[in-house]
Coordinates of C-alpha atoms in Angstrom, one line a residue:
M1 CA 98.5 241.6 143.1
A2 CA 96.6 241.4 139.7
W3 CA 99.3 239.4 138.0
L4 CA 99.3 236.9 140.6
S5 CA 95.6 236.5 140.5
L6 CA 96.1 236.2 136.6
R7 CA 98.6 233.6 137.2
H8 CA 96.3 231.3 139.5
R9 CA 93.5 231.6 137.1
A10 CA 95.8 230.4 134.3
R11 CA 97.1 227.6 136.1
T12 CA 93.8 226.2 137.4
S13 CA 92.1 226.6 133.9
G14 CA 95.4 225.3 131.7
I15 CA 95.7 228.5 129.9
T16 CA 99.4 229.8 129.5
L17 CA 99.9 233.1 131.0
I18 CA 101.5 235.5 128.5
P19 CA 103.1 238.9 128.8
D20 CA 100.0 240.7 127.3
A21 CA 97.2 239.0 129.6
L22 CA 96.6 242.4 130.9
A23 CA 95.3 243.6 127.1
A24 CA 92.0 244.4 126.4
H25 CA 91.9 241.8 123.4
Q26 CA 92.7 238.4 123.9
T27 CA 92.7 235.7 120.9
R28 CA 93.6 232.0 121.4
Q29 CA 93.3 228.9 119.4
L30 CA 92.1 226.2 121.9
R31 CA 91.8 222.5 121.7
V32 CA 88.6 220.7 122.6
L33 CA 89.9 218.4 125.8
R34 CA 86.9 215.9 125.7
P35 CA 86.3 215.6 121.9
S36 CA 83.3 213.4 121.1
V37 CA 80.5 213.2 118.1
G38 CA 78.5 216.6 118.2
W39 CA 81.2 218.3 120.5
P40 CA 80.2 221.9 118.8
D41 CA 76.7 221.3 119.8
R42 CA 77.9 220.5 123.3
I43 CA 79.9 223.8 123.5
R44 CA 77.0 225.8 122.4
T45 CA 74.6 224.3 124.6
D46 CA 77.0 224.7 127.7
L47 CA 77.8 228.1 126.8
K48 CA 73.8 229.1 126.3
S49 CA 73.2 227.2 129.7
S50 CA 76.1 229.2 131.6
G51 CA 75.1 231.8 134.3
R52 CA 77.9 234.2 133.0
A53 CA 77.0 234.1 129.3
S54 CA 74.5 235.7 127.0
V55 CA 74.4 234.7 123.5
T56 CA 73.9 237.2 121.0
A57 CA 74.0 235.6 117.5
E58 CA 75.2 232.9 115.7
K59 CA 76.6 232.7 112.3
G60 CA 75.5 229.3 111.0
R61 CA 77.3 226.3 112.6
E62 CA 80.8 227.8 112.5
E63 CA 80.6 230.9 115.0
I64 CA 78.7 232.2 118.0
W65 CA 78.9 235.7 119.3
F66 CA 78.3 236.2 123.1
R67 CA 78.8 238.4 125.9
W68 CA 80.4 237.0 129.2
R69 CA 80.3 238.3 132.8
P70 CA 83.7 237.6 134.3
G71 CA 82.7 239.1 137.7
R72 CA 80.0 239.7 140.1
R73 CA 78.8 243.0 138.4
S74 CA 76.7 243.1 135.2
R75 CA 79.7 244.4 133.2
T76 CA 80.4 242.0 130.3
V77 CA 83.4 241.0 127.7
W78 CA 82.5 240.5 124.2
G79 CA 83.4 237.2 122.8
S80 CA 83.2 235.0 119.7
I81 CA 83.8 231.3 119.2
A82 CA 84.6 229.9 115.6
F83 CA 84.4 226.2 115.3
D84 CA 87.1 223.8 113.3
E85 CA 85.3 220.5 113.7
G86 CA 88.2 218.8 111.5
A87 CA 90.7 219.9 113.6
G88 CA 88.8 219.8 116.9
T89 CA 89.7 223.1 117.6
V90 CA 88.0 226.5 118.4
R91 CA 89.0 230.2 118.0
L92 CA 88.2 232.1 121.3
D93 CA 88.5 236.1 120.4
L94 CA 87.4 238.3 123.4
R95 CA 87.4 242.0 123.7
A96 CA 86.8 244.1 126.8
S97 CA 84.9 247.2 125.9
G98 CA 85.4 250.8 127.2
V99 CA 87.9 252.1 129.5
Y100 CA 89.4 250.6 132.6
T101 CA 88.5 252.7 135.5
G102 CA 88.7 250.3 138.5
S103 CA 85.6 249.9 140.4
S104 CA 83.5 251.4 137.9
G105 CA 84.4 249.6 134.9
L106 CA 86.1 246.5 133.8
R107 CA 89.5 246.0 135.3
R108 CA 92.4 245.3 133.6
G109 CA 92.9 241.7 132.5
A110 CA 89.1 241.1 132.1
S111 CA 89.6 239.4 128.9
F112 CA 92.2 237.1 130.1
V113 CA 90.0 236.2 133.1
T114 CA 87.1 235.6 130.6
L115 CA 89.5 233.4 128.7
C116 CA 90.2 231.2 131.7
Q117 CA 86.6 231.0 132.8
V118 CA 85.4 230.2 129.1
A119 CA 87.8 227.7 128.8
G120 CA 87.3 226.0 132.1
E121 CA 83.8 225.9 131.7
L122 CA 83.4 224.7 128.1
G123 CA 86.4 222.1 128.2
L124 CA 88.7 224.0 126.2
G125 CA 92.7 224.1 126.8
E126 CA 96.0 224.6 125.1
G127 CA 97.2 221.0 125.7
E128 CA 96.1 217.7 123.9
G129 CA 92.6 216.4 124.1
E130 CA 92.1 212.8 125.8
G131 CA 93.7 210.0 123.9
E132 CA 96.2 212.0 122.2
A133 CA 99.9 211.4 123.0
R134 CA 101.7 213.6 124.8
L135 CA 105.4 214.5 123.8
S136 CA 108.0 215.0 126.5

């Protein structure tokens, strides 16, 4: 059942479902789907205004650390976004902390759920950005 839910989230967000989707640590290099002048600032603003995110620190203009709430409860996944403005990409690193104890803690796959939610909310994806040619 959990795998079907993760597959659905992956499809709707445009993220590839991989065999280690249930792992507590997820790292992906994602493209900005709507590149424009100042896109890192837009992503920072969108992250800070999200009801699921709590920004904890920023390392200059190149990285931001945050906590993300993937479900209805107050439990969070730790994350960081590192920006590569020249390439138009970000490195998203997510880590679920603690043990997986079902309803009393984060469920398995919480980091992957967070990956899908963050990508969808911030306009990130694994495909090409707007205006780029798609290879068949």
